[in-house]
mmCIF file of C-alpha atoms and ligand atoms in Angstrom:
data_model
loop_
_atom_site.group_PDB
_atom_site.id
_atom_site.type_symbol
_atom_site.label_atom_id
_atom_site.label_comp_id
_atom_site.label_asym_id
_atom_site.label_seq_id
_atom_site.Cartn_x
_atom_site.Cartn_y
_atom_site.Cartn_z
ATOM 1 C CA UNK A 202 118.874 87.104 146.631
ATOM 2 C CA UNK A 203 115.710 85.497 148.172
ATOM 3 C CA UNK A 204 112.545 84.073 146.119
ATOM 4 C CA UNK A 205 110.531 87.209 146.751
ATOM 5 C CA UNK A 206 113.023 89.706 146.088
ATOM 6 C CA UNK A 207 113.147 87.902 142.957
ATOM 7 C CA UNK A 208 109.245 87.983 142.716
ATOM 8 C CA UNK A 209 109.185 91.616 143.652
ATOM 9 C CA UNK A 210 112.327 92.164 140.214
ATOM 10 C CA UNK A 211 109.958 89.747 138.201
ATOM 11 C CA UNK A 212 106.956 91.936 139.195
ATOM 12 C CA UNK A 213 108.718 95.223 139.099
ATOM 13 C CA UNK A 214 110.073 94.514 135.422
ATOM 14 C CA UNK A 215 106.322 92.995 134.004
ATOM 15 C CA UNK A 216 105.079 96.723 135.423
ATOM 16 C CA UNK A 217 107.098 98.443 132.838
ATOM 17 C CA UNK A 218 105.441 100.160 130.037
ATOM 18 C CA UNK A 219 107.520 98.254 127.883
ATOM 19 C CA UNK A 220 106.216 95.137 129.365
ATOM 20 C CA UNK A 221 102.284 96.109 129.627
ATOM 21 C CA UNK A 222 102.754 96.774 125.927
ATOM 22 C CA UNK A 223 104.387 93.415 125.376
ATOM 23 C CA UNK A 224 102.115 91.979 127.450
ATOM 24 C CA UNK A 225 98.597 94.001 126.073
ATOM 25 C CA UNK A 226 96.450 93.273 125.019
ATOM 26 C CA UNK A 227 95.787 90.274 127.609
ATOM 27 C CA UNK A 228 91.288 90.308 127.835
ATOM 28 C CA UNK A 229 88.927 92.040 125.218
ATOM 29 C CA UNK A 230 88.969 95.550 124.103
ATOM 30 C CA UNK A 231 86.327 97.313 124.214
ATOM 31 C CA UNK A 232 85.811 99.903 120.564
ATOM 32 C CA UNK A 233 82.909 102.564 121.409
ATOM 33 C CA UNK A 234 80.662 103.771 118.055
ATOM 34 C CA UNK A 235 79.381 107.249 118.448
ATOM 35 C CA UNK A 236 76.162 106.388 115.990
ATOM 36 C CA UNK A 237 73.623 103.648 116.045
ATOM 37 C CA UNK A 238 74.472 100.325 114.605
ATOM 38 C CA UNK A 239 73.930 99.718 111.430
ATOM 39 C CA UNK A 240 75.014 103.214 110.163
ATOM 40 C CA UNK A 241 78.961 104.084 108.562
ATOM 41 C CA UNK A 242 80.666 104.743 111.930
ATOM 42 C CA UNK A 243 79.063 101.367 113.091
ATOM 43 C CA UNK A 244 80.347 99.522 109.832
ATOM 44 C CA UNK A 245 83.726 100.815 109.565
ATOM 45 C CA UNK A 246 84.359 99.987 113.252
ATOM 46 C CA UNK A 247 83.449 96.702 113.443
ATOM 47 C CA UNK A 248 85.622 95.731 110.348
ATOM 48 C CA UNK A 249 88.596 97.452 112.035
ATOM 49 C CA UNK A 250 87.524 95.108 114.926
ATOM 50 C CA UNK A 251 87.872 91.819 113.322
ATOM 51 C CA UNK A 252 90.803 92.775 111.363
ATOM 52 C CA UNK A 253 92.152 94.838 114.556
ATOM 53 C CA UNK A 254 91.712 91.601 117.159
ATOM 54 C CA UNK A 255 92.846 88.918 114.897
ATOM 55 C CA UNK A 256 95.946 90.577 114.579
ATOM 56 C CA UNK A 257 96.397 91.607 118.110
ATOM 57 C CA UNK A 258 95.016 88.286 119.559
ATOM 58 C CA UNK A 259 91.997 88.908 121.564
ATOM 59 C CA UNK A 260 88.323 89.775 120.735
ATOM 60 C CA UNK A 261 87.331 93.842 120.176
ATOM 61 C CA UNK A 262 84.110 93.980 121.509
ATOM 62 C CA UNK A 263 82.248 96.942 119.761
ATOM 63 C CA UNK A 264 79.883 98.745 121.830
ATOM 64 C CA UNK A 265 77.437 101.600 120.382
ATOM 65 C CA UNK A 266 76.904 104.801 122.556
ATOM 66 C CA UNK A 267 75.007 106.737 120.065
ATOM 67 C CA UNK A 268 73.804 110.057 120.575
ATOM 68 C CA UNK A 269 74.352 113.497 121.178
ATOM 69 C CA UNK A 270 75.346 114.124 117.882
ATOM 70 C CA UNK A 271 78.270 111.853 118.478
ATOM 71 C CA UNK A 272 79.821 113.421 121.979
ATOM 72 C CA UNK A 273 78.308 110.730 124.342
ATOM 73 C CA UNK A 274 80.729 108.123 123.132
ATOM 74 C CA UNK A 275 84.367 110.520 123.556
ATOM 75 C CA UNK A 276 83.082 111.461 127.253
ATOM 76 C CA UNK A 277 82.507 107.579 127.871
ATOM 77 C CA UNK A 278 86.265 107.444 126.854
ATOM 78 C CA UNK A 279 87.632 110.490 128.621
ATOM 79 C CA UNK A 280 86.386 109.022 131.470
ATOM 80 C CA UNK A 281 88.052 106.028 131.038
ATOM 81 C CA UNK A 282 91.159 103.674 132.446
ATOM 82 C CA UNK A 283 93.931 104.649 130.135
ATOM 83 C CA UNK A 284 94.706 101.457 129.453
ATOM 84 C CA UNK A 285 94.266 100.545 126.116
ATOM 85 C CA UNK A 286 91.081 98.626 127.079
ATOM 86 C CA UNK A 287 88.578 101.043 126.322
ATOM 87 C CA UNK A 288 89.030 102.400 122.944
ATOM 88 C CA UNK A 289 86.751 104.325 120.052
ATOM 89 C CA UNK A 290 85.857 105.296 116.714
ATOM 90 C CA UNK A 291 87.020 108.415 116.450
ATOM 91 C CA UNK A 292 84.959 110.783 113.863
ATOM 92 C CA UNK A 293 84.953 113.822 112.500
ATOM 93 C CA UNK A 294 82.476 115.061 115.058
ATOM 94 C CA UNK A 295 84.928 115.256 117.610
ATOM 95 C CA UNK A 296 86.958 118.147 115.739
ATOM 96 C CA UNK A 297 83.487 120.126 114.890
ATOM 97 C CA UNK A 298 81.939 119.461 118.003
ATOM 98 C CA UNK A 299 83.235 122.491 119.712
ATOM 99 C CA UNK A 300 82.150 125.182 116.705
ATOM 100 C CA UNK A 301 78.800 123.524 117.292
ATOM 101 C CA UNK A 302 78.397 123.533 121.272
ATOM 102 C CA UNK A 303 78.355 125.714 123.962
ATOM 103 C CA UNK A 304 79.201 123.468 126.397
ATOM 104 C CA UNK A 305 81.510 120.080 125.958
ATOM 105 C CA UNK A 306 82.474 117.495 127.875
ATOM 106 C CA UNK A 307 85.298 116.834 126.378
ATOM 107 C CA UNK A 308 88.398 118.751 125.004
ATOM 108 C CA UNK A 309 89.429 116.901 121.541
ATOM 109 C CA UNK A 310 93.023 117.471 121.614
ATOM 110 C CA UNK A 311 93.948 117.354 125.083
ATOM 111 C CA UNK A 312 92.388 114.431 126.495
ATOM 112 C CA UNK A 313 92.723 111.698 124.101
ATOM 113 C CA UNK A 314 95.505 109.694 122.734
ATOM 114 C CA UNK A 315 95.321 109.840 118.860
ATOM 115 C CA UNK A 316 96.057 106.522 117.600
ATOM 116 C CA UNK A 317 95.756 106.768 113.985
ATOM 117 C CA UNK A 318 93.669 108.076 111.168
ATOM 118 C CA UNK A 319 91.548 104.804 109.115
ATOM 119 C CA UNK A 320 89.445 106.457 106.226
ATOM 120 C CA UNK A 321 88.227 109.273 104.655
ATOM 121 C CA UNK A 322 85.179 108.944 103.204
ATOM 122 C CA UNK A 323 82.816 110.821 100.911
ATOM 123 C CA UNK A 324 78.854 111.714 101.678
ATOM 124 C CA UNK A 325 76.141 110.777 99.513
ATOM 125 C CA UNK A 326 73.036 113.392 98.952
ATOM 126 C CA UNK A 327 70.064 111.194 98.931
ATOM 127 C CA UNK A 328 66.379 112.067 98.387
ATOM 128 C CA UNK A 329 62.986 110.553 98.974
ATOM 129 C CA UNK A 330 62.542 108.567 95.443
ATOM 130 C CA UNK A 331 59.429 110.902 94.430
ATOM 131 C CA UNK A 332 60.865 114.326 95.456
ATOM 132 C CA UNK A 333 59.907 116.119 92.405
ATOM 133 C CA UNK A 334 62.236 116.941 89.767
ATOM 134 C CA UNK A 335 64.604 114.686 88.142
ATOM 135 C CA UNK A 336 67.427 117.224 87.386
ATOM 136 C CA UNK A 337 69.621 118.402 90.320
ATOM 137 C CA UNK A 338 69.339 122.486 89.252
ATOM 138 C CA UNK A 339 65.574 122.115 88.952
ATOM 139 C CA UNK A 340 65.721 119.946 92.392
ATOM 140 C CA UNK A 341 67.718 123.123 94.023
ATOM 141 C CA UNK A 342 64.782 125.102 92.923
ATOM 142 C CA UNK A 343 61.923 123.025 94.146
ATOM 143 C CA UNK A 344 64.020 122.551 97.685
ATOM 144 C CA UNK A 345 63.452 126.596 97.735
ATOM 145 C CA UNK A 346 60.127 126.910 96.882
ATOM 146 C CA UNK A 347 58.805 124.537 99.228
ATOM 147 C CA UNK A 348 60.956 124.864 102.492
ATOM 148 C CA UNK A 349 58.654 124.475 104.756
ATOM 149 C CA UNK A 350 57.918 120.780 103.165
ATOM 150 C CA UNK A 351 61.343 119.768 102.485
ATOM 151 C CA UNK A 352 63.221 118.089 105.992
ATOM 152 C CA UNK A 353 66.973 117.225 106.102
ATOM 153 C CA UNK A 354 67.059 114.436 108.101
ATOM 154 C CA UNK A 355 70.998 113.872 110.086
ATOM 155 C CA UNK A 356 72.775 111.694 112.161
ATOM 156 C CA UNK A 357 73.220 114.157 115.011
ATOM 157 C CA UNK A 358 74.266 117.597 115.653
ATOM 158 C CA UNK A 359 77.879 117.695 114.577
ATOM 159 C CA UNK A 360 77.262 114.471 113.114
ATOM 160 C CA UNK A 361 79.294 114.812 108.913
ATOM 161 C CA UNK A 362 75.600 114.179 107.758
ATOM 162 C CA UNK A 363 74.804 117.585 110.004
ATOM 163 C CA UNK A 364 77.805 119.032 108.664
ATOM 164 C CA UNK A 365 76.987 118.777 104.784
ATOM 165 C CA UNK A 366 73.678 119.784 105.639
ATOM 166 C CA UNK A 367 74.586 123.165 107.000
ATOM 167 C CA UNK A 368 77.129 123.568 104.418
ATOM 168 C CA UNK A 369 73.972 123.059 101.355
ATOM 169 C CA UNK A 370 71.731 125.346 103.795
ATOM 170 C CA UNK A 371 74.031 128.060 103.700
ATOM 171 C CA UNK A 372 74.858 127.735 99.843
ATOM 172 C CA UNK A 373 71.188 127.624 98.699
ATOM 173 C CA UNK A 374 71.119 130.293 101.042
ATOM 174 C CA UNK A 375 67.746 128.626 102.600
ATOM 175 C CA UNK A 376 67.162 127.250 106.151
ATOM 176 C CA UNK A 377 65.375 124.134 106.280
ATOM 177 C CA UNK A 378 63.980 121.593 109.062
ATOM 178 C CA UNK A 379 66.428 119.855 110.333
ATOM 179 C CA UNK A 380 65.630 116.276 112.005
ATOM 180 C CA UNK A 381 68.561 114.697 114.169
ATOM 181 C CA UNK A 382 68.620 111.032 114.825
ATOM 182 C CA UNK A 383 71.351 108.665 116.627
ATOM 183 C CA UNK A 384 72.393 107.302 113.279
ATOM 184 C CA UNK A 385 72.256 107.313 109.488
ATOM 185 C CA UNK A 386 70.487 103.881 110.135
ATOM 186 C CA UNK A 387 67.447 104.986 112.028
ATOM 187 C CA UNK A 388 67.685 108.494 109.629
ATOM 188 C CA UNK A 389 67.486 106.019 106.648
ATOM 189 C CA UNK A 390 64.794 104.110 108.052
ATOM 190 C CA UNK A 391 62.470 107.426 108.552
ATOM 191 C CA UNK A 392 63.629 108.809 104.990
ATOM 192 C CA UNK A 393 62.129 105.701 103.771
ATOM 193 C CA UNK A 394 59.060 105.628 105.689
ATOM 194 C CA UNK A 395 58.389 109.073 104.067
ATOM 195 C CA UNK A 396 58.791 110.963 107.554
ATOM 196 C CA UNK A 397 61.962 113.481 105.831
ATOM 197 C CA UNK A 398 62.526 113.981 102.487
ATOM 198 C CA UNK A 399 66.298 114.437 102.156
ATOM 199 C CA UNK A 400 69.806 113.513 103.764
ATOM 200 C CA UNK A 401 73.570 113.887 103.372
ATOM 201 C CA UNK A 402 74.759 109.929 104.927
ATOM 202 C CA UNK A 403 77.770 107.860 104.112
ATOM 203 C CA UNK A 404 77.413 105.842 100.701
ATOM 204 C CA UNK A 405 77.644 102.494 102.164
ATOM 205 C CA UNK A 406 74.332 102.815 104.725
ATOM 206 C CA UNK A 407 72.178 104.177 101.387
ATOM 207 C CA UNK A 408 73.650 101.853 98.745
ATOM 208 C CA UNK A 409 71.237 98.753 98.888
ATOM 209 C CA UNK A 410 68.084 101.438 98.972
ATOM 210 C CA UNK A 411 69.536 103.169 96.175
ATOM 211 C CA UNK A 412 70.222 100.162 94.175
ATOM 212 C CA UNK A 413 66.402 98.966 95.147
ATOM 213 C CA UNK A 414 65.403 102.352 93.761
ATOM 214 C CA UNK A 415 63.948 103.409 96.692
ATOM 215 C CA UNK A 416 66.255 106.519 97.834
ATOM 216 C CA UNK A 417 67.468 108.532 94.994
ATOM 217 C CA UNK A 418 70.953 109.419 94.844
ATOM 218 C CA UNK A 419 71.569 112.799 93.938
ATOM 219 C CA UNK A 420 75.227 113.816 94.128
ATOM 220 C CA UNK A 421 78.634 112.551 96.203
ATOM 221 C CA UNK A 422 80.809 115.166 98.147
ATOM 222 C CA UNK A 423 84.031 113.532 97.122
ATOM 223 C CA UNK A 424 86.435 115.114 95.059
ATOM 224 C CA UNK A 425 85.855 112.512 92.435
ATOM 225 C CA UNK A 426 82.664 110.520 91.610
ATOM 226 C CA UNK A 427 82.244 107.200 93.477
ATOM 227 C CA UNK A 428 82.974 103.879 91.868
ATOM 228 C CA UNK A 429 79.846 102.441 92.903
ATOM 229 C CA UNK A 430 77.456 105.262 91.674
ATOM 230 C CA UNK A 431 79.199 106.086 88.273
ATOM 231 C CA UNK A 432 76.620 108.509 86.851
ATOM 232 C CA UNK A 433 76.050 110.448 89.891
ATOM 233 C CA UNK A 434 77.956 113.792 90.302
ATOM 234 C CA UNK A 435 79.768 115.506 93.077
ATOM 235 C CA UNK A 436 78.318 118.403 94.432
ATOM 236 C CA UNK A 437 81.028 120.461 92.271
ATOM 237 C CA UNK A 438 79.756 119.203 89.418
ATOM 238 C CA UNK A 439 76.297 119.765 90.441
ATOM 239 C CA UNK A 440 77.529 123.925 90.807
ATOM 240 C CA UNK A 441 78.382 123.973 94.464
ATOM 241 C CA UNK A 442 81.804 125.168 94.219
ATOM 242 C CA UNK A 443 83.906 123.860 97.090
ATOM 243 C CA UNK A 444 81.933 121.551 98.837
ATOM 244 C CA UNK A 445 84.712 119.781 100.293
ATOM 245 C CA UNK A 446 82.746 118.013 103.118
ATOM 246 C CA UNK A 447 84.527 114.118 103.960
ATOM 247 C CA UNK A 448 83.672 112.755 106.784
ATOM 248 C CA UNK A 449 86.986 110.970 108.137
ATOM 249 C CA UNK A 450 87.201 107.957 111.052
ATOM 250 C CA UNK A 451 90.092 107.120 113.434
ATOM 251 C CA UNK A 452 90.828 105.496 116.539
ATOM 252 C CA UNK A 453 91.625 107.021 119.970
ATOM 253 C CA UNK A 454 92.010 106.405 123.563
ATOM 254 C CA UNK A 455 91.812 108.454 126.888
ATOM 255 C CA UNK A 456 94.620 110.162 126.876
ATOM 256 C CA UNK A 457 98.181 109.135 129.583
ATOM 257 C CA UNK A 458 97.949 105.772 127.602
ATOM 258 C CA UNK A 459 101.074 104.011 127.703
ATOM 259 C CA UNK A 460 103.377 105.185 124.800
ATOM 260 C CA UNK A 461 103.941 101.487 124.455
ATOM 261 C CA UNK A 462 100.436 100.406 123.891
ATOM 262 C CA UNK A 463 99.720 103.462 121.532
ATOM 263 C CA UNK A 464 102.585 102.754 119.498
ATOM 264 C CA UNK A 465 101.217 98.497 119.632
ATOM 265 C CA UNK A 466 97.795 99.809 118.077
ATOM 266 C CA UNK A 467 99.037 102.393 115.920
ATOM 267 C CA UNK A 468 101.326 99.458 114.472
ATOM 268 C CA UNK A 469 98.467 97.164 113.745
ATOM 269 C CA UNK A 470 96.093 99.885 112.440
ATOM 270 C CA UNK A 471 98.664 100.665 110.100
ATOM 271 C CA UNK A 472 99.376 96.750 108.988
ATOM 272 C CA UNK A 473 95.965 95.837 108.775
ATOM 273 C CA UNK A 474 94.683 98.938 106.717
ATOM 274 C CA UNK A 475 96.975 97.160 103.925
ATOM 275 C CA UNK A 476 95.342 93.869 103.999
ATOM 276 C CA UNK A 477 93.404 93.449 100.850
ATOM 277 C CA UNK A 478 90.414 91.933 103.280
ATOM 278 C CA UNK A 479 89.795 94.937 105.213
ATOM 279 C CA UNK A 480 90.892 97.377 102.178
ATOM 280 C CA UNK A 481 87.811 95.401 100.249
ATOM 281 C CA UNK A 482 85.361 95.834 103.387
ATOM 282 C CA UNK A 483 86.238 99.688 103.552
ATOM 283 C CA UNK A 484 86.161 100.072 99.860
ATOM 284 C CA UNK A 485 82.108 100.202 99.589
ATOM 285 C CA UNK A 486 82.104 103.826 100.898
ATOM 286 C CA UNK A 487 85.404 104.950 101.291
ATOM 287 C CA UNK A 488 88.785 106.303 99.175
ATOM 288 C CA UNK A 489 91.535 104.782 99.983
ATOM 289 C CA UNK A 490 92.404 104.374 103.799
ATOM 290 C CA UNK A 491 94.565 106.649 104.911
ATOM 291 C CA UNK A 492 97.240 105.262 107.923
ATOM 292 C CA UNK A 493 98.436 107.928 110.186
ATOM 293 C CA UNK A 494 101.225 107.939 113.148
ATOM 294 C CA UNK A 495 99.707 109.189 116.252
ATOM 295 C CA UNK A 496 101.631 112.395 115.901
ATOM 296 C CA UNK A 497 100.228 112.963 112.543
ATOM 297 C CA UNK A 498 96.492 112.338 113.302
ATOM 298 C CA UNK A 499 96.525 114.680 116.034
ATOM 299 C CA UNK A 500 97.998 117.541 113.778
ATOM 300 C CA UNK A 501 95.189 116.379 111.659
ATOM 301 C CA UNK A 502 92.547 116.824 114.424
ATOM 302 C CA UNK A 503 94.212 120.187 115.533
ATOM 303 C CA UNK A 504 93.948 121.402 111.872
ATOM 304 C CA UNK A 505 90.084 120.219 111.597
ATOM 305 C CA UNK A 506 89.410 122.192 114.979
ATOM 306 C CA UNK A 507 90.820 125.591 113.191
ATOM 307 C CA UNK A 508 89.084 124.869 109.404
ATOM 308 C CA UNK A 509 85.608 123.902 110.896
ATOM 309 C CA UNK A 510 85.799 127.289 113.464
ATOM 310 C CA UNK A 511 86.593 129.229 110.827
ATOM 311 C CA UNK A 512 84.033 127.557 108.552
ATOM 312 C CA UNK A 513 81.451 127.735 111.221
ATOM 313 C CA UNK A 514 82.210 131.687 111.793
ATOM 314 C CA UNK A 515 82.163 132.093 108.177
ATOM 315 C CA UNK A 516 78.863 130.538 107.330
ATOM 316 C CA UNK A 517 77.280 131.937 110.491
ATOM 317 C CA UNK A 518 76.358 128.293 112.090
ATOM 318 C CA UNK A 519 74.611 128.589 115.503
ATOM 319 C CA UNK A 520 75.765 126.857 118.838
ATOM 320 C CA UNK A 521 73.342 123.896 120.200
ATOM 321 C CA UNK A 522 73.488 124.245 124.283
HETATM 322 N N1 LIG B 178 78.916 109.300 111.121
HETATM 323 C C1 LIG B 178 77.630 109.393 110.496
HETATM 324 C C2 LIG B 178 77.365 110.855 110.208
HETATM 325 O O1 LIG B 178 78.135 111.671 110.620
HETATM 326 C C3 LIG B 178 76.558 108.815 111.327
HETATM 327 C C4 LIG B 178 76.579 107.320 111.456
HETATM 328 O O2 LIG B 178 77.620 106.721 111.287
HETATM 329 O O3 LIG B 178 75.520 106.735 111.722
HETATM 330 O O4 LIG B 178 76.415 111.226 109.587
#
């Protein structure tokens, strides 16, 4: 055998999957946020990317394509190199998104690989600090009587925060004004500034405000109250009967990946969601993370599809164009 039929075996055997995933990741990855930075999506992701690249030996470069209620950011990746280069946050948008819009770019099943599930994580309802009453019942009321002054301010169409929001519309049984933004963190900034009066955003992006005292915090979605606002109840306890709105985060690539490098990242996702550094950084707004095979989390996203359809037909929720 001659030097470059040896080349063209050495070649030949590095081009395996087996090898690109032994090999991968060999530059910076690049993590896509669907919100704004500064906001829950933006937060969770770029602790998954430190923990995520010091494992896996190479920088994860996070890159925000906010937007669109969330759907710019899984078209950047469908239209990706399925190469395990260009990966994102995956959200719970991306299983509402087509109960919400008429046309998509994107299918959510079919063209993405499914890496893993990260967190689950509860909503906070926040108000302006003076809207009127103190007590949440007597708050419901006031929200009624003066709909045409009361805004709910969200991250996005499809965005969780848009979610929740339709979900306490259609149990008050009143529509308000709606005001999208790219973000909790630019919707925070506004409820602050006194331009909307209300919101439904992760804890974490509210929690300095609402320890200032400058956002009141009027109930948590969660099954259980949050550790970090102990006298605040969940919307269950506050009368709305199953209000079972999390918003959950995961990771996901175009889909044809190689097997190899899905099963690399799935790996590390799963180690480093047990490493009491990342647990700590996720801990602020989340329950426990939740690790996932990539066979499980896209069962998951499959069954999030059918509950929010049927939610969506249920509570009679309009489609955006
Ligand atoms: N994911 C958030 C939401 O759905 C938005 C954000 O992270 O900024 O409301």
């Amino acid at each position: 055998m001659n030097w470059t039929s040896v080349a063209a075996l050495v070649a030949f055997a590095l081009a395996t999957p087996q090898a690109l995933a032994q090999g991968y990741p060999t530059k910076p990855v690049a993590l896509l946020v669907p919100f704004a930075a500064g906001g829950p999506t933006d937060t969770v992701a770029r602790s998954l990317a430190q923990s995520m690249g010091k494992a896996l030996g190479q920088t994860i470069v996070v890159e925000n394509a906010p937007g669109a209620g969330g759907t710019i950011a899984p078209t950047k990746l469908k239209n990706a190199a399925p190469d395990g280069y260009t990966l994102l946050i995956a959200h719970i948008g991306m299983s509402t998104a087509p109960s919400l819009y008429r046309t998509l770019p994107f299918k959510p099943i079919e063209d993405f690989e499914h890496i893993g599930q990260v967190v689950d994580v509860p909503m906070t309802f926040i108000g302006k600090k003076d809207l009127p009453p103190n007590d949440f019942k007597a708050l419901v009321d006031y929200v009624k009587a003066n709909k045409e002054k009361v805004t709910l301010a969200n991250a996005g169409i499809g965005a969780a925060s848009h979610l929740c929001g339709l979900l306490f519309m259609s149990a008050i049984q009143t529509d308000l004004t709606t005001v999208p933004y790219k973000g909790t963190a630019p919707a925070i900034n506004d409820l602050l500034g006194g331009q909307t009066q209300a919101m439904f955003p992760g804890l974490a992006a509210a929690l300095p405000q609402i320890r200032a005292g400058k956002i009141r915090a009027l109930a948590v979605t969660g099954r259980e109250r949050s550790p970090q606002l102990p006298d605040v109840p969940t919307m269950e306890q506050a009368g709305f009967k199953g209000f079972d709105a999390m918003q959950w985060y995961g990771s996901a690539g175009p889909a044809n990946m190689p097997a190899e490098v899905v099963k690399r990242l799935n790996d590390t996702q799963v180690q480093v969601l047990r490493d009491p550094e990342l647990r700590e950084k996720l801990a602020v707004e989340a329950v426990e993370p939740w690790p996932m095979t990539p066979a499980e989390f896209g069962k998951f996203i499959q069954s999030e599809v059918q509950r929010w359809s049927a939610l969506a037909k249920a509570r009679n929720i309009h489609l955006e164009d």
